[in-house]
Structure formats: structure tokens, C-alpha cells
Short mmCIF file of C-alpha atoms and ligand atoms in Angstrom, two decimals:
data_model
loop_
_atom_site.label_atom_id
_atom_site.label_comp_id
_atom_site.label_asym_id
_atom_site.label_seq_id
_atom_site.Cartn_x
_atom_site.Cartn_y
_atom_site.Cartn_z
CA UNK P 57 0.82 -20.45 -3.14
CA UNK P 58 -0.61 -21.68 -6.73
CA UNK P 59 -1.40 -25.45 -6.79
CA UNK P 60 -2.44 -27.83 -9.01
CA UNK P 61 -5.53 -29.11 -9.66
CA UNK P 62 -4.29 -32.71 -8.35
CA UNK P 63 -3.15 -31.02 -4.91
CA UNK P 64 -6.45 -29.09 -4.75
CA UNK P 65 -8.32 -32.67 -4.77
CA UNK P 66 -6.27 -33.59 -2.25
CA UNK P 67 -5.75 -30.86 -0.02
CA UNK P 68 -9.63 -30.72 0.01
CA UNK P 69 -9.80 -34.68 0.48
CA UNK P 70 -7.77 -33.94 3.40
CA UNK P 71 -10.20 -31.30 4.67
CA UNK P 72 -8.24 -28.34 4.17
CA UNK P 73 -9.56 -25.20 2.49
CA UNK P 74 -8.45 -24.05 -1.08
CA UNK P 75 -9.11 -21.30 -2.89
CA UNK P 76 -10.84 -22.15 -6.41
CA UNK P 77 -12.13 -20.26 -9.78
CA UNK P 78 -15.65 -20.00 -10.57
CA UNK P 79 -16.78 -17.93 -14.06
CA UNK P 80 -18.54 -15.74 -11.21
CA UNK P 81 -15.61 -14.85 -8.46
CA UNK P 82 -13.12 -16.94 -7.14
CA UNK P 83 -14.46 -19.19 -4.18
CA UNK P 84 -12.72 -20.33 -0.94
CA UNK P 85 -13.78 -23.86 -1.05
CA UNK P 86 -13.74 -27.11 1.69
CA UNK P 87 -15.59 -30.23 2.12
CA UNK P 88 -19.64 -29.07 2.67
CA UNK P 89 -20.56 -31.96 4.95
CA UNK P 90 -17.78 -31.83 6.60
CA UNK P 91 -18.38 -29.14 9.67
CA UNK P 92 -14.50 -28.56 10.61
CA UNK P 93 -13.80 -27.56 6.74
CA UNK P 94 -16.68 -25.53 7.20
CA UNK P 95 -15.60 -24.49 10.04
CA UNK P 96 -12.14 -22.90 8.22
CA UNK P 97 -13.82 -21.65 5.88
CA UNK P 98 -16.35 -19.08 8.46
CA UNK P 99 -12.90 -18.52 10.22
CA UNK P 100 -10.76 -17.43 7.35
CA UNK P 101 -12.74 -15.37 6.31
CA UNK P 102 -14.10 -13.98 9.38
CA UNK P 103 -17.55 -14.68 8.79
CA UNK P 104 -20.50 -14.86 10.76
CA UNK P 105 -21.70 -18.58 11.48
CA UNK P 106 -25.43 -17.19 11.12
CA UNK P 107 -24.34 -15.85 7.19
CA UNK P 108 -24.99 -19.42 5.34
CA UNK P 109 -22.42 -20.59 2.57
CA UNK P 110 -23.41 -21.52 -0.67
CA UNK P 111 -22.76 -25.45 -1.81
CA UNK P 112 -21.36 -26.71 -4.92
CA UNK P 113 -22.37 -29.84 -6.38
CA UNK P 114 -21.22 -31.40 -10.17
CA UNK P 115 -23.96 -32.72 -11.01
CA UNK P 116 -27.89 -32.80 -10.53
CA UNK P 117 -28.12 -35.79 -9.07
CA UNK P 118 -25.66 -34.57 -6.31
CA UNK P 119 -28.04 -31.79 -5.72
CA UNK P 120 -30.77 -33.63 -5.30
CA UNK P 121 -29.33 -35.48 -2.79
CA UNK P 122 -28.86 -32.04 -0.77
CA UNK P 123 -32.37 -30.86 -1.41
CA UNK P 124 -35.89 -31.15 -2.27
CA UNK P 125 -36.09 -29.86 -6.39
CA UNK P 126 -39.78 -29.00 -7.00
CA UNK P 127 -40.79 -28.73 -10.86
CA UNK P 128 -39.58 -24.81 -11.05
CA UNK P 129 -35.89 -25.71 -9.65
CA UNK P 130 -35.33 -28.79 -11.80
CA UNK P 131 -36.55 -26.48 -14.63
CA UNK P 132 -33.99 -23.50 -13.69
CA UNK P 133 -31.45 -26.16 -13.06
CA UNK P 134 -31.79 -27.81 -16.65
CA UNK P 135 -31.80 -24.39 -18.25
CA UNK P 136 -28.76 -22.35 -16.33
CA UNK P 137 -26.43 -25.25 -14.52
CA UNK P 138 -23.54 -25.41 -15.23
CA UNK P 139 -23.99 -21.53 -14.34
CA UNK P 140 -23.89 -18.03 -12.66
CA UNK P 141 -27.46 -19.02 -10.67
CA UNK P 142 -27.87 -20.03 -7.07
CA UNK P 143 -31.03 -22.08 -6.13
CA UNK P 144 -32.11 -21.83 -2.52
CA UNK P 145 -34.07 -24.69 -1.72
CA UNK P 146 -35.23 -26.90 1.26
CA UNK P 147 -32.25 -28.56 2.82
CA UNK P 148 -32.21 -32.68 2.97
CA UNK P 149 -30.89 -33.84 6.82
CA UNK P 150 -27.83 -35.00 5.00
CA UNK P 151 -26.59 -31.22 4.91
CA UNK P 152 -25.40 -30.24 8.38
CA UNK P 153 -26.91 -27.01 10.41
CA UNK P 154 -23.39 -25.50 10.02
CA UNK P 155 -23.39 -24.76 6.95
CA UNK P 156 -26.64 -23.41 6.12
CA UNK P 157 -26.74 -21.45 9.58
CA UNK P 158 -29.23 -23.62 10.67
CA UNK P 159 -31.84 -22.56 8.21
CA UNK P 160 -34.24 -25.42 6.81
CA UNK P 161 -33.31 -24.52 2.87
CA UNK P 162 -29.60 -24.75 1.25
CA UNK P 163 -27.84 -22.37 -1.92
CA UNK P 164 -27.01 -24.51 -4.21
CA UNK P 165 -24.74 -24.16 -7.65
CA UNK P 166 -23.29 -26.22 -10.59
CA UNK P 167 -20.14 -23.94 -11.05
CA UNK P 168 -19.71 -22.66 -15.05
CA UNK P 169 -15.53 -23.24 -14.66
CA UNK P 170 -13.75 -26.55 -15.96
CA UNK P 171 -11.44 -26.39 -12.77
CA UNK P 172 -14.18 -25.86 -10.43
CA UNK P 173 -16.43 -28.62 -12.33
CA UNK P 174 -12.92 -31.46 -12.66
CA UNK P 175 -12.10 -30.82 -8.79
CA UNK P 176 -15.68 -31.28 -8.12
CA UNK P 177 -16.23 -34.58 -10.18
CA UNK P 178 -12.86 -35.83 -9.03
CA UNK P 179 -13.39 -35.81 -5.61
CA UNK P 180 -16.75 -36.55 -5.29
CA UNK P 181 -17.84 -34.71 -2.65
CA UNK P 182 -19.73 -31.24 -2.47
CA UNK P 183 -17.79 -27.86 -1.90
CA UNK P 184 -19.34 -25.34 0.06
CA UNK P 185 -17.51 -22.16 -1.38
CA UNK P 186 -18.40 -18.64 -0.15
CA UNK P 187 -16.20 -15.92 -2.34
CA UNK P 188 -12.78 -16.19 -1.41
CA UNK P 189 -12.30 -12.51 0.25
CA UNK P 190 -12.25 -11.74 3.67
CA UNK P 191 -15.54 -10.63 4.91
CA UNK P 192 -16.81 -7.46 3.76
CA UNK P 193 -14.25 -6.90 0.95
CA UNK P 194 -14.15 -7.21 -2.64
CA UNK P 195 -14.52 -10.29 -3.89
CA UNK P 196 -11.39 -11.62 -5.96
CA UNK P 197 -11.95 -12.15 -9.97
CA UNK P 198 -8.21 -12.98 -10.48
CA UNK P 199 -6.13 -15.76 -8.57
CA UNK P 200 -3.44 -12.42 -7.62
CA UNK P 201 -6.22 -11.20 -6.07
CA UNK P 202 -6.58 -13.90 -3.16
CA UNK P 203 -3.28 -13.26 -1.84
CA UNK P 204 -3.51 -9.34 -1.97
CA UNK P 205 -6.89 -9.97 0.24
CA UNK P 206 -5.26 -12.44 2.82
CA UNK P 207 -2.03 -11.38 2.55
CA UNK P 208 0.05 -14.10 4.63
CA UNK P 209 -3.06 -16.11 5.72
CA UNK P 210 -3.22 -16.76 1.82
CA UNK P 211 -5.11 -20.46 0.98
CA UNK P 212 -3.36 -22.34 -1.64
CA UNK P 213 -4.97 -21.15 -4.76
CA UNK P 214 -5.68 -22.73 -8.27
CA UNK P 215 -5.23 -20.21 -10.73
CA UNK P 216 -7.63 -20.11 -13.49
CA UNK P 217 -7.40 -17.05 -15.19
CA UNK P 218 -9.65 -14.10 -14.57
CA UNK P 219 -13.50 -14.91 -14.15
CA UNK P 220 -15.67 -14.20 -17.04
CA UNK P 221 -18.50 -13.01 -15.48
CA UNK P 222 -16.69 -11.05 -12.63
CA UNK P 223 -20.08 -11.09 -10.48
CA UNK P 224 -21.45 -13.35 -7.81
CA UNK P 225 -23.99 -14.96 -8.89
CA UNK P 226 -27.65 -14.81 -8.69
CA UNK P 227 -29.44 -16.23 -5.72
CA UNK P 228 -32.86 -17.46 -6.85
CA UNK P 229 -35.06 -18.09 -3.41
CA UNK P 230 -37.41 -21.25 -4.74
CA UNK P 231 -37.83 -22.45 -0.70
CA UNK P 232 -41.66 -20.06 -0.40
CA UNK P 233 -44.57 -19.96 -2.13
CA UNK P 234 -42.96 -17.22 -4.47
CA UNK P 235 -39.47 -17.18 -6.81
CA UNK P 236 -37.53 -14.57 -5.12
CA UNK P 237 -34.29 -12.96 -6.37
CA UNK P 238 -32.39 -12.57 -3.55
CA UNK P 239 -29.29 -11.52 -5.14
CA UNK P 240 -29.23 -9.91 -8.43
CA UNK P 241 -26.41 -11.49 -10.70
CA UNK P 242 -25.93 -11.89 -15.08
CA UNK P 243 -28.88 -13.81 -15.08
CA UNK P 244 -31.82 -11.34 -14.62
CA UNK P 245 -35.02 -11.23 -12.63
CA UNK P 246 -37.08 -10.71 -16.33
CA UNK P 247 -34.54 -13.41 -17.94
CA UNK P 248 -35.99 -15.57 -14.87
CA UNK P 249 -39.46 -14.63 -15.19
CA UNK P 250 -39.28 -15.55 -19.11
CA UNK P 251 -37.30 -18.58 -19.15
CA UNK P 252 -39.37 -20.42 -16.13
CA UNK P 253 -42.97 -18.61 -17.50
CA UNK P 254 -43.04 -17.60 -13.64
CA UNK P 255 -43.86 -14.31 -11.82
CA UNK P 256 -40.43 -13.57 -9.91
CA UNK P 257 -40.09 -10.83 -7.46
CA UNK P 258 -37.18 -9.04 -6.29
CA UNK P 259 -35.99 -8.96 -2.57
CA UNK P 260 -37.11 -5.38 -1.73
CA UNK P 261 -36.94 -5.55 2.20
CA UNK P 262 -33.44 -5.18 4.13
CA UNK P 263 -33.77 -8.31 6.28
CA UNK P 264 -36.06 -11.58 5.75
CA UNK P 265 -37.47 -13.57 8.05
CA UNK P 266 -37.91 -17.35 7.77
CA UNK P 267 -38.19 -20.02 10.45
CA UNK P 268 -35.60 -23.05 10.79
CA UNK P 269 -36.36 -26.61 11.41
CA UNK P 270 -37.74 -26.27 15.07
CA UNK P 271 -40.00 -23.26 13.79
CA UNK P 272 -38.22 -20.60 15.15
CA UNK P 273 -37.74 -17.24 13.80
CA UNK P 274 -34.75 -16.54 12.50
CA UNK P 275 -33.11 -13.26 10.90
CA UNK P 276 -31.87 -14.38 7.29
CA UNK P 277 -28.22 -13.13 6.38
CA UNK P 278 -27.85 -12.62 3.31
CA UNK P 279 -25.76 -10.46 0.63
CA UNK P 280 -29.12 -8.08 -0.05
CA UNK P 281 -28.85 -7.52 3.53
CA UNK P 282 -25.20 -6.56 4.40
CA UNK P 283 -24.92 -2.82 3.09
CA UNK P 284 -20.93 -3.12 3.12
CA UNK P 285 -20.94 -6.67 1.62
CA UNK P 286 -18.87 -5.60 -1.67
CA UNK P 287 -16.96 -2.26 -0.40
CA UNK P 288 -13.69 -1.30 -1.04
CA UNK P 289 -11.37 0.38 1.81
CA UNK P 290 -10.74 3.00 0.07
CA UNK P 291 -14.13 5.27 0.20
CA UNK P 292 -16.11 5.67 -2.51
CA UNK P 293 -18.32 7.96 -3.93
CA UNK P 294 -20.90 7.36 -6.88
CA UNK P 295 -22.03 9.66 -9.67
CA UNK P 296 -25.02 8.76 -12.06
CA UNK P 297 -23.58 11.12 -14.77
CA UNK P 298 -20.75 13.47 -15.65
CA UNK P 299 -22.16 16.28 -15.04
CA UNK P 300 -23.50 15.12 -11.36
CA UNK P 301 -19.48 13.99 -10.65
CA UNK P 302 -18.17 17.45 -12.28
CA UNK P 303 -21.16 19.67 -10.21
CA UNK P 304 -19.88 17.47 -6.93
CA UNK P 305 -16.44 19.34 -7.24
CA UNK P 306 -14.76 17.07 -4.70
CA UNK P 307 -12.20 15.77 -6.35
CA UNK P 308 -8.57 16.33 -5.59
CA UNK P 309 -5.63 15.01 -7.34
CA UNK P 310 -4.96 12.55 -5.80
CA UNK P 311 -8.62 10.79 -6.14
CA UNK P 312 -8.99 8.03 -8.71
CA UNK P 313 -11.80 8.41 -10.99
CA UNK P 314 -13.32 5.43 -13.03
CA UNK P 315 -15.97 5.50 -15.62
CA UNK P 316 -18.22 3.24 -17.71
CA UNK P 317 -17.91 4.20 -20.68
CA UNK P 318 -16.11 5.65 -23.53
CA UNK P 319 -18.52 9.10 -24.10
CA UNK P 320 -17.80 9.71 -20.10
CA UNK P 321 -14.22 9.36 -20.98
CA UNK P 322 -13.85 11.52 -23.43
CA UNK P 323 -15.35 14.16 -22.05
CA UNK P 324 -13.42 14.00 -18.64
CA UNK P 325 -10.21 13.55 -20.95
CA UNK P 326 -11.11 16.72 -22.30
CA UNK P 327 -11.32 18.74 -19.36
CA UNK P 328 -8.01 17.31 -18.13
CA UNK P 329 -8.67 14.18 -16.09
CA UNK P 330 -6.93 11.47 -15.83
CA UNK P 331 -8.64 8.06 -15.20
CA UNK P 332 -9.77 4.11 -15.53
CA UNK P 333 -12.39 3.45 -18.00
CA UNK P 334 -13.94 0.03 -16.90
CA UNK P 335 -14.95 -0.85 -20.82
CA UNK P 336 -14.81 1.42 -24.13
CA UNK P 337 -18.39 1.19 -24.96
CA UNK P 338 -20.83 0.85 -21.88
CA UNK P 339 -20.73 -2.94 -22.59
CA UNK P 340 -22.70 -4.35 -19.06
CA UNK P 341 -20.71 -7.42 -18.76
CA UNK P 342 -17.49 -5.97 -19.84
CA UNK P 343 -17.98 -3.84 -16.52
CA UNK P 344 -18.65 -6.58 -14.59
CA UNK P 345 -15.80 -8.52 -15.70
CA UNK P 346 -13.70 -5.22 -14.67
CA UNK P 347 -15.41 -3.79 -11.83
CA UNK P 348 -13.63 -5.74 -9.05
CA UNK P 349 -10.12 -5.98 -10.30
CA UNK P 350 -10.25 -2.17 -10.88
CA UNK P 351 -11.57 -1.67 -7.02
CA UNK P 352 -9.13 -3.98 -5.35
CA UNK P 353 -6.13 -2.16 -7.61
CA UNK P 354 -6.95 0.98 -6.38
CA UNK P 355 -7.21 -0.28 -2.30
CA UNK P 356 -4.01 -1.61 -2.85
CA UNK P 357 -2.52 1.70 -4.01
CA UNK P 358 -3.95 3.48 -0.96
CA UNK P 359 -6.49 6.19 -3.08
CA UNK P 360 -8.00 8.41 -0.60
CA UNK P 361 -11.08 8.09 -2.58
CA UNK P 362 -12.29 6.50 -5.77
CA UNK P 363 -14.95 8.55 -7.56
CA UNK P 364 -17.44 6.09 -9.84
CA UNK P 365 -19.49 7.42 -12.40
CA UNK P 366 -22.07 4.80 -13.79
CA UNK P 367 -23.81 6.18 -16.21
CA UNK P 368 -25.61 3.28 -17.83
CA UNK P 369 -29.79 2.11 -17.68
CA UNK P 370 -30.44 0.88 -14.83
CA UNK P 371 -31.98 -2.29 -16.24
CA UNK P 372 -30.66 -6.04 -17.10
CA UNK P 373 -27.78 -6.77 -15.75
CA UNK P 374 -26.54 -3.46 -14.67
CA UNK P 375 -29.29 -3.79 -12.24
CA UNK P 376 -26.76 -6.75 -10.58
CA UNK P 377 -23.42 -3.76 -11.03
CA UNK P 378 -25.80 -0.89 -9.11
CA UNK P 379 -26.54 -3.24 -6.42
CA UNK P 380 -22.38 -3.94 -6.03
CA UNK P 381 -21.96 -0.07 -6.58
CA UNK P 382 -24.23 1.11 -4.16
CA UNK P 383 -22.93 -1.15 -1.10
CA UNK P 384 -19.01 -0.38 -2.58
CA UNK P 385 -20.40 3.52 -1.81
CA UNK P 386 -19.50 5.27 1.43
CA UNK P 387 -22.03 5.50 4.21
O1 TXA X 563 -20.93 -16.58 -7.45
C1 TXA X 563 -21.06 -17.01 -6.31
O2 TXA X 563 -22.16 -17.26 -5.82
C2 TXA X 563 -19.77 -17.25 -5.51
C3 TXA X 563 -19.04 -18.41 -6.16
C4 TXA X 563 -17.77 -18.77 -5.44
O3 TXA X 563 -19.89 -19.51 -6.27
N1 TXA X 563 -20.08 -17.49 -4.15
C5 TXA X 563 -20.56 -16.54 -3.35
O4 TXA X 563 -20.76 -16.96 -2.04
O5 TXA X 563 -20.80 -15.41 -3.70
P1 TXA X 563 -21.06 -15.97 -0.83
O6 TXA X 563 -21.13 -16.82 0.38
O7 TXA X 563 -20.05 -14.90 -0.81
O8 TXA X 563 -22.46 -15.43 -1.12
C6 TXA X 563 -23.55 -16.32 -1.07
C7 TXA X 563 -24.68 -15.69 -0.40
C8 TXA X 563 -24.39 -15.49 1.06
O9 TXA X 563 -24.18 -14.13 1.37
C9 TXA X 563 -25.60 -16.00 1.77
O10 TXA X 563 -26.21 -15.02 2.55
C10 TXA X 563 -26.54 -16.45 0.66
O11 TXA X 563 -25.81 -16.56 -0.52
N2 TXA X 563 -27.07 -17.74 1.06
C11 TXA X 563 -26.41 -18.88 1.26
N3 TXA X 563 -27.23 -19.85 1.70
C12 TXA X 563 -28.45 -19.30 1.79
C13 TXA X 563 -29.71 -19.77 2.18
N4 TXA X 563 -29.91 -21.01 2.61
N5 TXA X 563 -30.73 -18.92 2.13
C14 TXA X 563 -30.55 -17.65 1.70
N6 TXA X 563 -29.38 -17.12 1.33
C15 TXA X 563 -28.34 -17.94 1.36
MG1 MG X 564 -19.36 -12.97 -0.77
#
């Protein structure tokens, strides 16, 4: 059901969980110091209570009542909020255990949407807001989407329009003695490094370790560390080039086929193919903006298998798309 932005406010005030656009993905939002909205929210979408969810706040001065901003995260703050970045910082008592899976730090956003940003300013309160897809599945980047996901469990959704960016966004670790990007997203590790004049590594390892409040270790869930985080149903293979897809010679007639670019396309075309192009000219964020919408079509037409070709550098953002690609890929 498509609500207002008035019935969103209150639904939410109510503690009730709505669905909500973000320029990222769309987000499945409730009340974040509120544990039984939380609580929806891990049970709609079937997620694990140790997988933390990310909190949205309107303002900086909201944030900082959630967490401790050291120089480096009021600087990232004042440069890319409101925005596609995610600051992980150490968690004030005010934020309960629930929703940051009892770690000792808390992801925190200023949203880049109007809708997001008025709900958030009208009611005052912070929205924790994981994407709004079941676990495991694509996240949605239209508000049609949310319902072909959760079918009749559906939350009442504000529709506002497709998401620009078409990405989750990047989580920025500031919580250690190092920046860390946890998860890559439009705004890039060397973007990071350049704008804060700050080394910033990139989460290399499959699982972190970090210790909670009563020192104890604990196994960090996060999206660099679920291999089927972003994957379609249907399976998926991935192709670095044309010639590596055409050399594969697994592909029936039924198969979908998308591509990146316009060059791929043509020569596909040529040799009788018929297929999705996610953009006509290899344009990164054009892709991004794409990627999704074209993945959950194609799961809800029942492909047997999708065959990817990404063909583009494997630098700036398309560092974010391979990291989506090559979880979406079949095991
Ligand atoms: O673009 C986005 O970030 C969207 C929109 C709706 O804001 N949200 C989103 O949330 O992608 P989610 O929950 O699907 O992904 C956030 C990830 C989680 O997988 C979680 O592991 C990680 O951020 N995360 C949350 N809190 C964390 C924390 N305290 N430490 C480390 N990672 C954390
Ligand atoms: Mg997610």
C-alpha cells in the first residue's frame, strides 16, 4: 500500500514499520530507540539480531547525540551528509544493544532524499532503516519493488521515485585507530582518502572482530561479510568481457543476458543475441542506478539464469558494482 508522507510520520510515531526512499535503496524504516520497532524491522525481514541496522538521523546534532564524532567524522559528516556515506562510530548509552547487535559503535547516515529527510525532521526521532528487502535479496531501488520482494507481508510504502544512486551506501568504519571502508558505495575509498587528507584502507578480511561493551569478542556482521548479501534467485553467472561470456558457451535461449555497455551490445546484437543493456555508454553510475531493477525484473520472470558481462575498470565506483556483482554470482 502507497502512503503519504503524513501517514508515514504517523504510522512510525505509532511504532510501526514503513518502507521509505533513500537516493541509495529504499529503506524499511521504524523508530531506532525504540526496541519493538526494531524488533519488526529484524523480523520482516528475517534478519539476524547479531547483523546491526544502520540509524538515520536529520541532522548533526541528532547524531551526536547517538555517538562520539572525533575530528575525522565531523569532517566526513560536513563534507558528504546529507549523503550516500555511513559513519560507524562509538555508540552513546542512549542507543539500545538491539539495534547495534550489541556492538559498542553505531552506522550512522543523514539520508540524501527530501522524503526521507521531511519524515525525519517531522517526527523527530531517529529511523533505524536497513534496505527494505528481505534478507539476502536484492535490495529495492523503486517503491514497485517492495511489494514484489514481500509480496503480501508488503509495509506501507512511500513512493519516491526510483533512487538515484541505486547502491547502498558506503560504510566508513571511524570506531579504530584506522578509517576503514567497510562497504564500498559512490563515494570511493581514494575520494575518502582525498577529501579527509587520511590514509583509508579497505576491508580485505571476510569477518572482523571487535569487542562489545563488556570486552567480549564478538564476530562483526556485516555486508563485506555475507557472500549472498545482494543475490538474485535466479543464478547468475559473471563474465569480465565478451569474449570470456561467448568462449563460456553456456547459454541457452532461454538465459537473459545483460551488459554494460553499448560496444558489448553491439557486438552480441551482431551475432544474434538478444538482451538488457544496463546503460549505452559504460556510464558507472548509470549502472548502478540500473543494476537492481534489472536483477529483480528478471527473478520475477523466472530466468533460469542471468548471464552478466561487466566489462568496465575495475576502479572508482565500479569497484562498489563488482563487489554487488560478485556476491549476486552463483556459488
Ligand atoms: O544505503 C544504505 O545504507 C541503505 C539505506 C536505506 O540507508 N541501508 C542499508 O542498510 O543498506 P543495511 O542494513 O541493509 O546495510 C547496512 C550494513 C549492515 O549490513 C550492517 O552489517 C552494517 O551496515 N552495519 C550496521 N551497523 C554497523 C556497525 N555498528 N558496525 C559495522 N557495520 C555495521
Ligand atoms: Mg541490505
Amino acid at each position: 500500500m502507497l502512503i503519504t508522507l503524513d501517514e508515514a510520520v504517523t504510522h512510525l510515531a505509532k511504532g510501526d514499520i514503513v518502507a521509505l526512499p533513500s537516493e541509495t535503496v529504499y529503506g524499511l524504516a521504524g523508530l531506532a530507540l525504540d526496541n519493538k520497532s526494531v524488533q519488526k524491522i529484524y523480523a520482516l525481514k528475517g534478519r539476524p539480531s547479531n547483523n546491526p541496522l544502520i540509524i538515520h538521523v536529520s541532522n548533526l546534532v541528532e547524531g551526536e547525540k547517538l555517538a562520539t564524532f572525533n575530528e575525522l567524522a565531523r569532517k566526513a559528516a560536513a563534507l558528504f551528509w546529507p549523503g550516500p556515506l555511513t559513519l560507524v562510530l562509538p555508540k552513546k548509552s542512549i542507543v539500545p544493544d538491539l539495534v547495534t547487535a550489541g556492538n559498542p559503535t553505531v552506522a550512522l547516515r543523514i539520508p540524501g532524499h527530501k522524503d526521507f529527510l521531511e519524515i525525519l525532521s517531522r517526527l523527530g526521532q531517529p529511523l533505524a532503516a536497513p534496505s527494505a528487502n528481505p534478507s539476502n535479496r536484492t535490495s529495492p531501488t523503486e517503491a514497485k519493488h517492495i511489494k514484489e520482494l514481500f509480496a503480501e507481508k508488503c509495509p506501507p510504502t512511500v513512493d519516491g521515485g526510483k533512487c538515484t544512486v541505486g547502491l547502498e551506501s558506503t560504510v566508513l568504519d571511524l570506531s579504530g585507530k584506522h578509517p576503514v571502508v567497510m562497504r564500498p558505495g559512490l563515494i570511493t575509498r581514494v575520494q575518502l582518502e582525498k577529501s579527509l587528507s587520511s590514509k583509508v584502507q579497505s576491508l580485505k578480511s571476510s569477518t572482523l572482530e571487535c569487542r562489545n561493551a563488556k570486552n567480549k569478542k564478538l564476530v562483526l556482521s556485516s555486508p563485506g561479510m555475507n557472500p549472498v548479501h545482494y543475490a538474485p534467485i535466479t543464478p547468475l553467472s559473471l563474465y569480465s568481457s565478451v569474449e570470456e561470456f561467448l568462449d563460456s558457451d553456456c547459454c541457452i535461449e532461454e538465459d537473459k543476458i545483460i551488459v554494460s555497455n553499448e560496444e558489448d551490445c553491439k557486438v552480441l546484437y551482431s551475432k544474434g543475441y538478444s538482451l538488457t543493456s544496463l546503460s549505452t555508454d559504460g556510464c558507472p553510475q548509470k549502472i548502478a542506478r540500473n543494476l537492481y531493477a534489472t536483477l529483480i525484473e528478471f527473478d520475477k520472470e523466472e530466468s533460469k539464469r542471468i548471464h552478466l558481462i561487466f566489462s568496465g575498470v575495475t576502479s572508482g565506483i565500479n569497484c562498489a558494482i563488482m563487489d554487488r556483482l560478485n556476491r549476486a554470482k552463483s556459488k
